[in-house]
Each structure stands twice: as C-alpha cells, then as structure tokens.
mmCIF file of C-alpha atoms and ligand atoms in Angstrom:
data_model
loop_
_atom_site.group_PDB
_atom_site.id
_atom_site.type_symbol
_atom_site.label_atom_id
_atom_site.label_comp_id
_atom_site.label_asym_id
_atom_site.label_seq_id
_atom_site.Cartn_x
_atom_site.Cartn_y
_atom_site.Cartn_z
ATOM 1 C CA UNK A 473 -18.401 38.697 4.463
ATOM 2 C CA UNK A 474 -16.671 36.532 7.609
ATOM 3 C CA UNK A 475 -13.593 38.095 9.141
ATOM 4 C CA UNK A 476 -10.606 35.812 9.510
ATOM 5 C CA UNK A 477 -10.101 35.711 13.366
ATOM 6 C CA UNK A 478 -6.266 36.004 14.740
ATOM 7 C CA UNK A 479 -6.329 32.510 16.361
ATOM 8 C CA UNK A 480 -8.224 28.927 16.174
ATOM 9 C CA UNK A 481 -8.385 27.044 19.398
ATOM 10 C CA UNK A 482 -9.861 23.461 19.164
ATOM 11 C CA UNK A 483 -11.943 21.801 21.862
ATOM 12 C CA UNK A 484 -12.121 17.936 21.370
ATOM 13 C CA UNK A 485 -14.930 17.193 23.571
ATOM 14 C CA UNK A 486 -17.016 18.193 26.844
ATOM 15 C CA UNK A 487 -19.780 17.409 28.851
ATOM 16 C CA UNK A 488 -21.118 20.561 27.986
ATOM 17 C CA UNK A 489 -23.630 21.524 25.309
ATOM 18 C CA UNK A 490 -21.759 24.768 23.840
ATOM 19 C CA UNK A 491 -18.432 26.265 24.387
ATOM 20 C CA UNK A 492 -19.804 29.536 25.352
ATOM 21 C CA UNK A 493 -17.964 30.471 28.697
ATOM 22 C CA UNK A 494 -14.879 29.329 26.624
ATOM 23 C CA UNK A 495 -15.756 31.762 24.102
ATOM 24 C CA UNK A 496 -16.378 34.942 26.441
ATOM 25 C CA UNK A 497 -12.847 34.282 28.065
ATOM 26 C CA UNK A 498 -10.887 33.522 25.144
ATOM 27 C CA UNK A 499 -12.710 36.825 23.404
ATOM 28 C CA UNK A 500 -12.932 38.276 20.031
ATOM 29 C CA UNK A 501 -9.541 37.307 18.579
ATOM 30 C CA UNK A 502 -10.281 33.672 18.796
ATOM 31 C CA UNK A 503 -12.473 31.219 16.473
ATOM 32 C CA UNK A 504 -13.519 27.997 18.644
ATOM 33 C CA UNK A 505 -13.752 24.594 16.544
ATOM 34 C CA UNK A 506 -15.540 22.174 19.076
ATOM 35 C CA UNK A 507 -15.185 18.613 17.732
ATOM 36 C CA UNK A 508 -17.686 17.318 19.978
ATOM 37 C CA UNK A 509 -16.091 13.759 19.984
ATOM 38 C CA UNK A 510 -14.112 11.846 22.103
ATOM 39 C CA UNK A 511 -13.100 9.341 19.421
ATOM 40 C CA UNK A 512 -9.557 10.493 18.184
ATOM 41 C CA UNK A 513 -10.008 8.771 14.962
ATOM 42 C CA UNK A 514 -12.548 11.488 14.063
ATOM 43 C CA UNK A 515 -10.057 14.112 14.223
ATOM 44 C CA UNK A 516 -9.654 15.505 10.861
ATOM 45 C CA UNK A 517 -5.818 16.324 10.108
ATOM 46 C CA UNK A 518 -7.096 19.480 8.366
ATOM 47 C CA UNK A 519 -8.997 20.799 11.163
ATOM 48 C CA UNK A 520 -5.894 19.782 13.527
ATOM 49 C CA UNK A 521 -3.513 21.734 11.113
ATOM 50 C CA UNK A 522 -5.519 24.937 11.649
ATOM 51 C CA UNK A 523 -5.331 24.917 15.619
ATOM 52 C CA UNK A 524 -3.471 27.717 17.605
ATOM 53 C CA UNK A 525 -4.234 25.676 20.665
ATOM 54 C CA UNK A 526 -6.062 22.673 21.348
ATOM 55 C CA UNK A 527 -8.446 21.873 24.800
ATOM 56 C CA UNK A 528 -9.158 18.482 25.549
ATOM 57 C CA UNK A 529 -11.565 16.781 27.950
ATOM 58 C CA UNK A 530 -12.265 13.085 28.051
ATOM 59 C CA UNK A 531 -10.669 12.151 24.680
ATOM 60 C CA UNK A 532 -7.414 10.655 23.754
ATOM 61 C CA UNK A 533 -4.564 12.536 22.211
ATOM 62 C CA UNK A 534 -1.804 10.234 20.515
ATOM 63 C CA UNK A 535 0.963 10.747 18.123
ATOM 64 C CA UNK A 536 -1.353 10.384 14.805
ATOM 65 C CA UNK A 537 -3.169 13.165 15.741
ATOM 66 C CA UNK A 538 -0.261 15.116 17.181
ATOM 67 C CA UNK A 539 1.543 15.108 13.915
ATOM 68 C CA UNK A 540 -1.058 17.354 12.203
ATOM 69 C CA UNK A 541 -0.678 19.998 15.105
ATOM 70 C CA UNK A 542 1.815 21.951 12.838
ATOM 71 C CA UNK A 543 0.827 25.531 14.183
ATOM 72 C CA UNK A 544 -0.421 24.607 17.838
ATOM 73 C CA UNK A 545 1.473 26.608 20.485
ATOM 74 C CA UNK A 546 -0.055 24.446 23.326
ATOM 75 C CA UNK A 547 -2.194 21.709 24.668
ATOM 76 C CA UNK A 548 -4.631 22.155 27.653
ATOM 77 C CA UNK A 549 -6.665 19.381 29.563
ATOM 78 C CA UNK A 550 -9.704 20.446 31.249
ATOM 79 C CA UNK A 551 -8.663 17.943 34.135
ATOM 80 C CA UNK A 552 -6.134 16.864 36.501
ATOM 81 C CA UNK A 553 -5.042 13.347 35.054
ATOM 82 C CA UNK A 554 -3.309 13.349 31.757
ATOM 83 C CA UNK A 555 -2.484 9.405 31.421
ATOM 84 C CA UNK A 556 -4.265 9.622 27.893
ATOM 85 C CA UNK A 557 -2.333 12.412 26.510
ATOM 86 C CA UNK A 558 0.985 11.362 24.859
ATOM 87 C CA UNK A 559 3.342 14.185 26.164
ATOM 88 C CA UNK A 560 6.493 12.431 24.891
ATOM 89 C CA UNK A 561 4.854 12.737 21.474
ATOM 90 C CA UNK A 562 3.797 16.260 22.307
ATOM 91 C CA UNK A 563 7.244 17.231 23.704
ATOM 92 C CA UNK A 564 9.053 15.632 20.413
ATOM 93 C CA UNK A 565 6.752 17.993 18.336
ATOM 94 C CA UNK A 566 7.596 21.256 20.472
ATOM 95 C CA UNK A 567 4.220 21.374 21.958
ATOM 96 C CA UNK A 568 3.935 22.189 25.448
ATOM 97 C CA UNK A 569 1.271 20.416 27.397
ATOM 98 C CA UNK A 570 -0.661 21.710 30.564
ATOM 99 C CA UNK A 571 -3.254 20.117 32.922
ATOM 100 C CA UNK A 572 -5.910 22.117 35.054
ATOM 101 C CA UNK A 573 -4.683 21.415 38.684
ATOM 102 C CA UNK A 574 -7.023 23.891 40.754
ATOM 103 C CA UNK A 575 -10.533 22.888 40.124
ATOM 104 C CA UNK A 576 -12.853 20.481 41.650
ATOM 105 C CA UNK A 577 -10.091 19.664 44.707
ATOM 106 C CA UNK A 578 -12.623 20.379 47.500
ATOM 107 C CA UNK A 579 -15.211 18.125 45.370
ATOM 108 C CA UNK A 580 -13.145 14.965 45.093
ATOM 109 C CA UNK A 581 -11.964 15.432 48.910
ATOM 110 C CA UNK A 582 -15.746 15.922 50.029
ATOM 111 C CA UNK A 583 -16.620 12.819 47.776
ATOM 112 C CA UNK A 584 -13.925 10.507 49.441
ATOM 113 C CA UNK A 585 -15.028 11.752 53.012
ATOM 114 C CA UNK A 586 -18.700 11.217 52.077
ATOM 115 C CA UNK A 587 -17.677 7.356 50.968
ATOM 116 C CA UNK A 588 -15.353 7.233 54.193
ATOM 117 C CA UNK A 589 -17.731 8.141 56.566
ATOM 118 C CA UNK A 590 -20.824 6.527 54.844
ATOM 119 C CA UNK A 591 -18.789 3.160 54.460
ATOM 120 C CA UNK A 592 -17.597 3.171 57.982
ATOM 121 C CA UNK A 593 -21.008 3.845 59.664
ATOM 122 C CA UNK A 594 -22.228 1.148 57.534
ATOM 123 C CA UNK A 595 -24.909 3.671 56.664
ATOM 124 C CA UNK A 596 -25.694 1.644 53.133
ATOM 125 C CA UNK A 597 -25.977 -1.795 54.822
ATOM 126 C CA UNK A 598 -28.190 -0.072 57.651
ATOM 127 C CA UNK A 599 -30.254 1.080 54.659
ATOM 128 C CA UNK A 600 -30.617 -2.049 52.908
ATOM 129 C CA UNK A 601 -31.449 -3.980 56.180
ATOM 130 C CA UNK A 602 -33.813 -1.626 57.272
ATOM 131 C CA UNK A 603 -35.935 -2.074 54.339
ATOM 132 C CA UNK A 604 -36.935 -5.488 55.273
ATOM 133 C CA UNK A 605 -37.662 -4.627 59.167
ATOM 134 C CA UNK A 606 -41.485 -4.818 59.611
ATOM 135 C CA UNK A 607 -41.652 -5.799 63.169
ATOM 136 C CA UNK A 608 -38.215 -5.152 65.020
ATOM 137 C CA UNK A 609 -36.668 -1.719 64.248
ATOM 138 C CA UNK A 610 -33.725 -0.489 66.353
ATOM 139 C CA UNK A 611 -31.708 -3.575 65.861
ATOM 140 C CA UNK A 612 -28.216 -3.149 66.349
ATOM 141 C CA UNK A 613 -27.053 -6.116 64.132
ATOM 142 C CA UNK A 614 -24.141 -4.471 62.372
ATOM 143 C CA UNK A 615 -20.801 -5.488 64.080
ATOM 144 C CA UNK A 616 -18.193 -4.158 64.507
ATOM 145 C CA UNK A 617 -18.814 -0.508 64.295
ATOM 146 C CA UNK A 618 -15.780 1.266 65.422
ATOM 147 C CA UNK A 619 -15.943 4.878 66.349
ATOM 148 C CA UNK A 620 -14.034 7.372 64.342
ATOM 149 C CA UNK A 621 -11.427 8.485 66.766
ATOM 150 C CA UNK A 622 -10.398 4.570 67.334
ATOM 151 C CA UNK A 623 -10.016 3.999 63.256
ATOM 152 C CA UNK A 624 -6.847 4.828 61.567
ATOM 153 C CA UNK A 625 -7.332 6.224 57.607
ATOM 154 C CA UNK A 626 -4.283 5.697 55.414
ATOM 155 C CA UNK A 627 -4.039 8.415 52.709
ATOM 156 C CA UNK A 628 -2.186 7.347 49.544
ATOM 157 C CA UNK A 629 -0.966 10.439 47.674
ATOM 158 C CA UNK A 630 -1.100 13.714 49.964
ATOM 159 C CA UNK A 631 -1.108 16.378 47.153
ATOM 160 C CA UNK A 632 -3.917 18.608 46.879
ATOM 161 C CA UNK A 633 -6.565 16.260 46.849
ATOM 162 C CA UNK A 634 -4.916 14.120 49.621
ATOM 163 C CA UNK A 635 -4.460 17.249 51.601
ATOM 164 C CA UNK A 636 -7.959 18.156 51.553
ATOM 165 C CA UNK A 637 -8.765 14.732 52.656
ATOM 166 C CA UNK A 638 -6.457 14.941 55.726
ATOM 167 C CA UNK A 639 -7.960 18.239 56.453
ATOM 168 C CA UNK A 640 -11.281 17.304 56.220
ATOM 169 C CA UNK A 641 -10.565 13.735 58.604
ATOM 170 C CA UNK A 642 -8.824 15.796 61.438
ATOM 171 C CA UNK A 643 -12.214 17.303 63.240
ATOM 172 C CA UNK A 644 -13.517 13.483 63.400
ATOM 173 C CA UNK A 645 -10.504 12.384 65.134
ATOM 174 C CA UNK A 646 -9.213 9.706 62.719
ATOM 175 C CA UNK A 647 -5.377 8.451 63.041
ATOM 176 C CA UNK A 648 -4.160 9.635 59.968
ATOM 177 C CA UNK A 649 -1.066 7.764 58.017
ATOM 178 C CA UNK A 650 0.104 9.560 54.846
ATOM 179 C CA UNK A 651 2.590 7.945 52.027
ATOM 180 C CA UNK A 652 3.853 10.217 49.420
ATOM 181 C CA UNK A 653 7.208 9.824 48.591
ATOM 182 C CA UNK A 654 6.707 13.004 46.481
ATOM 183 C CA UNK A 655 6.549 15.055 49.121
ATOM 184 C CA UNK A 656 9.201 16.916 51.086
ATOM 185 C CA UNK A 657 10.077 15.756 54.694
ATOM 186 C CA UNK A 658 8.036 18.075 56.861
ATOM 187 C CA UNK A 659 5.096 18.016 55.053
ATOM 188 C CA UNK A 660 3.365 15.805 57.385
ATOM 189 C CA UNK A 661 4.368 18.502 60.260
ATOM 190 C CA UNK A 662 2.528 21.461 58.362
ATOM 191 C CA UNK A 663 -0.329 19.297 57.347
ATOM 192 C CA UNK A 664 -0.801 17.385 60.311
ATOM 193 C CA UNK A 665 -0.225 13.517 59.783
ATOM 194 C CA UNK A 666 1.935 10.909 60.366
ATOM 195 C CA UNK A 667 4.307 10.041 57.685
ATOM 196 C CA UNK A 668 5.311 6.698 56.533
ATOM 197 C CA UNK A 669 7.835 5.848 53.832
ATOM 198 C CA UNK A 670 6.448 2.368 53.388
ATOM 199 C CA UNK A 671 3.455 1.353 51.705
ATOM 200 C CA UNK A 672 2.998 -1.957 53.365
ATOM 201 C CA UNK A 673 3.401 -0.171 56.939
ATOM 202 C CA UNK A 674 0.068 2.019 55.728
ATOM 203 C CA UNK A 675 -1.717 -0.991 54.521
ATOM 204 C CA UNK A 676 -0.818 -3.167 57.734
ATOM 205 C CA UNK A 677 -2.320 -0.213 59.824
ATOM 206 C CA UNK A 678 -5.366 1.001 58.460
ATOM 207 C CA UNK A 679 -9.001 0.478 58.842
ATOM 208 C CA UNK A 680 -9.669 2.843 55.666
ATOM 209 C CA UNK A 681 -7.014 3.339 52.636
ATOM 210 C CA UNK A 682 -8.015 6.164 50.157
ATOM 211 C CA UNK A 683 -6.212 6.656 46.944
ATOM 212 C CA UNK A 684 -5.172 10.283 45.823
ATOM 213 C CA UNK A 685 -2.064 9.419 43.775
ATOM 214 C CA UNK A 686 -2.070 9.777 40.023
ATOM 215 C CA UNK A 687 -2.017 6.820 37.598
ATOM 216 C CA UNK A 688 1.553 6.238 36.257
ATOM 217 C CA UNK A 689 4.405 3.765 35.636
ATOM 218 C CA UNK A 690 4.702 3.586 39.253
ATOM 219 C CA UNK A 691 1.423 3.374 40.592
ATOM 220 C CA UNK A 692 -0.661 1.765 38.036
ATOM 221 C CA UNK A 693 -1.872 -1.566 39.974
ATOM 222 C CA UNK A 694 -0.427 -0.265 43.173
ATOM 223 C CA UNK A 695 -3.196 -2.230 44.700
ATOM 224 C CA UNK A 696 -2.827 -5.485 42.848
ATOM 225 C CA UNK A 697 -3.950 -8.889 44.188
ATOM 226 C CA UNK A 698 -0.949 -8.878 46.649
ATOM 227 C CA UNK A 699 -1.259 -5.116 47.619
ATOM 228 C CA UNK A 700 -5.190 -5.952 48.448
ATOM 229 C CA UNK A 701 -4.549 -8.897 50.438
ATOM 230 C CA UNK A 702 -1.872 -6.932 52.482
ATOM 231 C CA UNK A 703 -4.798 -4.332 53.626
ATOM 232 C CA UNK A 704 -5.876 -5.134 57.046
ATOM 233 C CA UNK A 705 -8.599 -7.696 57.466
ATOM 234 C CA UNK A 706 -12.280 -5.598 58.118
ATOM 235 C CA UNK A 707 -10.840 -2.596 56.066
ATOM 236 C CA UNK A 708 -12.641 -0.163 53.718
ATOM 237 C CA UNK A 709 -10.868 1.010 50.424
ATOM 238 C CA UNK A 710 -11.917 3.896 48.586
ATOM 239 C CA UNK A 711 -10.710 4.900 44.951
ATOM 240 C CA UNK A 712 -11.850 8.410 43.976
ATOM 241 C CA UNK A 713 -8.183 8.803 41.854
ATOM 242 C CA UNK A 714 -7.887 6.628 39.084
ATOM 243 C CA UNK A 715 -9.195 2.955 38.027
ATOM 244 C CA UNK A 716 -5.563 1.766 36.824
ATOM 245 C CA UNK A 717 -4.517 1.906 40.360
ATOM 246 C CA UNK A 718 -6.696 -1.266 41.259
ATOM 247 C CA UNK A 719 -7.259 -3.073 38.046
ATOM 248 C CA UNK A 720 -7.646 -6.494 39.667
ATOM 249 C CA UNK A 721 -11.434 -6.714 39.803
ATOM 250 C CA UNK A 722 -11.473 -10.735 40.424
ATOM 251 C CA UNK A 723 -9.013 -10.018 43.677
ATOM 252 C CA UNK A 724 -11.176 -6.959 44.557
ATOM 253 C CA UNK A 725 -14.248 -9.406 44.326
ATOM 254 C CA UNK A 726 -12.715 -12.202 46.199
ATOM 255 C CA UNK A 727 -11.721 -10.114 49.181
ATOM 256 C CA UNK A 728 -15.095 -8.532 49.424
ATOM 257 C CA UNK A 729 -16.678 -11.975 49.118
ATOM 258 C CA UNK A 730 -14.287 -13.290 51.812
ATOM 259 C CA UNK A 731 -14.850 -10.541 53.943
ATOM 260 C CA UNK A 732 -11.137 -9.363 54.217
ATOM 261 C CA UNK A 733 -12.354 -6.239 52.775
ATOM 262 C CA UNK A 734 -15.379 -4.850 54.478
ATOM 263 C CA UNK A 735 -16.449 -2.206 52.002
ATOM 264 C CA UNK A 736 -15.190 -0.595 49.162
ATOM 265 C CA UNK A 737 -15.884 3.055 47.358
ATOM 266 C CA UNK A 738 -15.213 3.391 43.950
ATOM 267 C CA UNK A 739 -15.672 6.417 41.738
ATOM 268 C CA UNK A 740 -13.267 5.407 38.890
ATOM 269 C CA UNK A 741 -12.282 2.516 36.642
ATOM 270 C CA UNK A 742 -9.814 1.820 34.134
ATOM 271 C CA UNK A 743 -12.142 1.553 31.610
ATOM 272 C CA UNK A 744 -15.525 3.776 31.826
ATOM 273 C CA UNK A 745 -17.871 2.640 31.173
ATOM 274 C CA UNK A 746 -16.506 -0.914 32.879
ATOM 275 C CA UNK A 747 -16.787 -3.947 30.980
ATOM 276 C CA UNK A 748 -18.976 -6.479 32.271
ATOM 277 C CA UNK A 749 -17.837 -8.441 35.396
ATOM 278 C CA UNK A 750 -19.133 -10.469 38.148
ATOM 279 C CA UNK A 751 -18.636 -8.030 40.947
ATOM 280 C CA UNK A 752 -20.381 -5.453 38.582
ATOM 281 C CA UNK A 753 -23.379 -7.656 38.198
ATOM 282 C CA UNK A 754 -23.510 -8.192 41.944
ATOM 283 C CA UNK A 755 -23.589 -4.675 42.425
ATOM 284 C CA UNK A 756 -26.117 -4.034 39.673
ATOM 285 C CA UNK A 757 -28.341 -7.043 40.729
ATOM 286 C CA UNK A 758 -28.091 -5.778 44.501
ATOM 287 C CA UNK A 759 -27.379 -9.427 45.416
ATOM 288 C CA UNK A 760 -27.613 -9.770 49.351
ATOM 289 C CA UNK A 761 -23.953 -10.435 50.012
ATOM 290 C CA UNK A 762 -22.845 -6.977 48.714
ATOM 291 C CA UNK A 763 -25.619 -4.892 49.735
ATOM 292 C CA UNK A 764 -24.330 -1.691 51.158
ATOM 293 C CA UNK A 765 -20.779 -2.859 51.004
ATOM 294 C CA UNK A 766 -19.673 -1.499 47.495
ATOM 295 C CA UNK A 767 -20.650 2.391 46.513
ATOM 296 C CA UNK A 768 -19.945 3.250 42.774
ATOM 297 C CA UNK A 769 -20.262 6.606 41.225
ATOM 298 C CA UNK A 770 -19.493 7.286 37.634
ATOM 299 C CA UNK A 771 -16.506 9.409 37.550
ATOM 300 C CA UNK A 772 -18.073 12.375 39.010
ATOM 301 C CA UNK A 773 -16.481 13.132 42.066
ATOM 302 C CA UNK A 774 -14.685 16.424 40.570
ATOM 303 C CA UNK A 775 -18.427 17.421 39.808
ATOM 304 C CA UNK A 776 -20.363 20.164 41.458
ATOM 305 C CA UNK A 777 -21.802 22.992 39.478
ATOM 306 C CA UNK A 778 -19.233 25.431 40.827
ATOM 307 C CA UNK A 779 -16.269 23.390 40.207
ATOM 308 C CA UNK A 780 -17.584 22.511 36.269
ATOM 309 C CA UNK A 781 -17.501 26.473 35.730
ATOM 310 C CA UNK A 782 -14.156 26.799 37.798
ATOM 311 C CA UNK A 783 -12.733 24.036 35.378
ATOM 312 C CA UNK A 784 -13.837 25.421 32.149
ATOM 313 C CA UNK A 785 -12.838 28.975 33.132
ATOM 314 C CA UNK A 786 -9.327 27.817 34.223
ATOM 315 C CA UNK A 787 -8.674 26.231 31.406
ATOM 316 C CA UNK A 788 -9.851 28.906 29.003
ATOM 317 C CA UNK A 789 -7.748 31.243 31.019
ATOM 318 C CA UNK A 790 -4.779 29.223 30.808
ATOM 319 C CA UNK A 791 -5.100 29.222 26.830
ATOM 320 C CA UNK A 792 -5.651 32.870 27.080
ATOM 321 C CA UNK A 793 -2.580 33.423 28.559
ATOM 322 C CA UNK A 794 -0.419 31.106 26.146
ATOM 323 C CA UNK A 795 -1.965 33.253 23.166
ATOM 324 C CA UNK A 796 -1.567 36.942 24.814
ATOM 325 C CA UNK A 797 1.751 36.168 26.414
ATOM 326 C CA UNK A 798 3.334 33.238 25.059
ATOM 327 C CA UNK A 799 3.494 31.666 28.532
ATOM 328 C CA UNK A 800 1.689 28.119 29.352
ATOM 329 C CA UNK A 801 0.896 27.917 33.321
ATOM 330 C CA UNK A 802 0.608 24.609 34.775
ATOM 331 C CA UNK A 803 2.805 23.235 32.216
ATOM 332 C CA UNK A 804 3.713 19.405 32.773
ATOM 333 C CA UNK A 805 6.790 18.003 31.041
ATOM 334 C CA UNK A 806 7.336 14.357 29.993
HETATM 335 P P1 LIG B 1065 -1.404 15.924 42.918
HETATM 336 O O1 LIG B 1065 -0.447 15.998 41.990
HETATM 337 O O2 LIG B 1065 -1.673 17.391 43.488
HETATM 338 O O3 LIG B 1065 -1.028 15.033 43.749
HETATM 339 C C1 LIG B 1065 -1.042 13.773 43.643
HETATM 340 C C2 LIG B 1065 0.312 13.314 44.616
HETATM 341 O O4 LIG B 1065 0.358 11.728 44.459
HETATM 342 C C3 LIG B 1065 1.661 14.198 44.675
HETATM 343 O O5 LIG B 1065 1.715 14.569 46.152
HETATM 344 C C4 LIG B 1065 2.656 12.988 44.437
HETATM 345 O O6 LIG B 1065 3.974 13.068 45.107
HETATM 346 C C5 LIG B 1065 1.933 11.639 44.793
HETATM 347 N N1 LIG B 1065 2.341 10.642 44.290
HETATM 348 C C6 LIG B 1065 2.757 10.314 43.281
HETATM 349 N N2 LIG B 1065 3.404 9.055 42.907
HETATM 350 C C7 LIG B 1065 2.912 8.214 44.326
HETATM 351 C C8 LIG B 1065 3.167 7.144 44.877
HETATM 352 N N3 LIG B 1065 3.684 6.342 44.014
HETATM 353 N N4 LIG B 1065 2.625 6.776 46.023
HETATM 354 C C9 LIG B 1065 2.037 7.738 46.770
HETATM 355 N N5 LIG B 1065 1.683 8.884 46.477
HETATM 356 C C10 LIG B 1065 2.489 9.295 45.019
HETATM 357 O O7 LIG B 1065 -2.736 15.877 42.363
HETATM 358 P P2 LIG B 1065 -4.297 16.142 43.059
HETATM 359 O O8 LIG B 1065 -4.902 17.133 42.537
HETATM 360 O O9 LIG B 1065 -4.271 15.768 44.195
HETATM 361 O O10 LIG B 1065 -5.072 14.806 42.224
HETATM 362 C C11 LIG B 1065 -4.795 13.337 42.516
HETATM 363 C C12 LIG B 1065 -5.381 12.587 41.489
HETATM 364 O O11 LIG B 1065 -7.055 12.690 41.614
HETATM 365 C C13 LIG B 1065 -5.198 13.119 40.025
HETATM 366 O O12 LIG B 1065 -3.748 12.405 39.626
HETATM 367 C C14 LIG B 1065 -6.490 12.255 39.371
HETATM 368 O O13 LIG B 1065 -6.060 11.117 38.831
HETATM 369 C C15 LIG B 1065 -7.371 11.988 40.266
HETATM 370 N N6 LIG B 1065 -8.671 12.720 40.140
HETATM 371 C C16 LIG B 1065 -9.764 12.491 40.153
HETATM 372 C C17 LIG B 1065 -10.929 13.132 40.056
HETATM 373 C C18 LIG B 1065 -12.220 12.435 39.947
HETATM 374 O O14 LIG B 1065 -13.353 13.021 39.523
HETATM 375 N N7 LIG B 1065 -12.544 11.371 40.390
HETATM 376 C C19 LIG B 1065 -10.922 14.495 39.653
HETATM 377 C C20 LIG B 1065 -9.833 15.066 39.659
HETATM 378 C C21 LIG B 1065 -8.452 14.246 40.188
#
C-alpha cells in the first residue's frame, strides 16, 4: 500500500537526470513530481493542482498554468533571472515567488573575467593566426594591444555578480567605472570603483563594457543600435547577463565588421538556441574577418560542478523552509 505523503513538490524541468538531491533535502514528507519538460503546454492541470510548491528551471510559467496552482504555497526558480515567470499573475493568485540568488556568482564573474582577459589580450586571434604560421613565429602582428592598467572597464550593474567582477578586475590594475542606479551612494567607496550616474559617460570611457544587470522593462535592449554605436571605437563588449540586453544582432554584426567593436564575448541570447543570423553563420564558419573576435558560450557561465550542487541545494532548501515554517526566503514581488 502506498502511503500518502504530506506534500507534493513539482519540478518543471532541469538539466539533471533525477531530482535525488532535492528529494534528500525535502525529506520523507515530500513526494516529488518531476515534469521533465520545458514545454509549458505539457503541464497538465491535474498535476499542477496537486502541488504544494513548484520549482522551475528553464520553463516559462504563465497565467494558464498559474490558474491551476490552487494549493501551491510558493514557486521557486532554480536560477537568478525571472523574466520567464509571470510574477503579476502569481501575485494575483496569492502565490509568492522566490529566485535563487546565491549560487554561481563566482562562476559568472570568472566567466566574464575569462572573456575580458582573453579578448583584451587578443588570445583567440593570436591562436587563430598562429595556426597558419609555418616559418615566421613570434610575429607581433596584432595592434593595438594595451596593457591592462592602461585600460578602462565599464561595469553595467554592480550587484552580486558585478561586484564579484569588480573585485576580480582590481588586481590587474584596470580602471573600473560602474553604472548602477539601484545601488546606494557610497557603494562605490565600499567596493572600490568609480561611480557614474550616466550610462553615456561609461560608454564613452570604457575600453571594455561588461553587462551584469537583469533583463527588465528598463534594461531590455539597453544596448540597442544607438547604444552600441556610442561604445568607444575599438572597444570590447561582454554579455554574460541576458541576451535581451542586446537584441539587435544586425547592429552588433555591423560594428564588428567595421572594427568599431574590436571583439565581443556572449553567453546569453534573447532566444536560445539563437535563430539563424549572418553573424552567427560567420562565427560558426570561422569566417576570417571574425576569427578570434567573437567568443560565444552556450549560457553556461553559471556552471561548475560545485555551482550546480549549490543551486539545487539552495532551491530545495528554500522550498523546505517554506513547507516547514511557512516563510519564503529570497522572495521577489511584482
Ligand atoms: P543582482 O540583482 O545582485 O544585481 C543586478 C544589479 O543590476 C543590481 O545591483 C541592480 O540595481 C542593477 N540594475 C538594475 N537595473 C539597472 C539598470 N537599468 N542599469 C544598471 N544596473 C541596473 O543580480 P546578480 O546575481 O548580480 O545577477 C545579474 C544578472 O546576471 C541576473 O539578472 C541574470 O540575468 C544574470 N545571470 C546570468 C547567468 C549566466 O549563466 N549567464 C547566471 C546568473 C545570473
């Protein structure tokens, strides 16, 4: 005879095979219903209606699903960003929502630094060219190539990850300018960067721009074609935050082709996988004009073996506290 458990926790989808770590943390009172799909259309109303809590990884959660969450005490995202979650509909249904802010901060910061340092040192271009060298070898063909303490990095969004990036940049001697209207005055003094209240100012000064703000109604397309054109000629652009911040791939391609943009490092696209585009074709085909100047990683800046465990453990712990104590930590309101 199967014993009815006290709670049912749904997990929409995850990169994991089985939610064993979550089951260990949630304990014996909890039955896990693993939907194992990012396709919201497949979330059956009956299964949603049984849930006491729901954990979401890559799926969208909209009002058609939310209206069936009739006994759900909270929805928890495994990740930091929540642009795919309809928080107003959750609020209207009286269901609180939480994200998972404290996993993978180090990894995204390391990833951004790896992109910044390798593109600034023109490592990928040297690698691409050296493959063709058979006689000459120590050819210093790539100019300009600046010393790190002669270069300025502009950090857009100096929250958890942006701050971790600033801390990593400091020992290299980069001049660091931060733009973050959400941080209180004096934040820059505590962390150690120059604050600007004007994005334009940062774009005009920075040799390298790195994005670390969320995608929301203010920041979507924060670097549109006009914004991209305001970047300093010869600058480098890094996006490990959200693809929605730079949606115009035509403009990005034009600036890379003209050399206005020396290089770009991108971990996230507005649609993933990204639809066909001539810039991506040039990158896939290793077109000579772009070789070593565009580095793309498949939205895995957050990942390390350690961060993956931390992410799953933290999210499950958030649900456990909710079920045991009725309190939702890391709550985000509409
Ligand atoms: P956070 O919330 O600690 O920091 C975001 C900062 O952006 C805040 O300080 C906020 O005031 C600032 N901000 C908001 N609007 C802004 C604007 N208009 N201009 C400039 N700054 C603005 O978030 P955290 O943990 O640092 O994450 C940042 C972003 O990184 C997330 O929203 C997420 O989209 C992305 N991310 C990407 C990952 C990846 O694997 N590529 C993994 C984790 C997060």
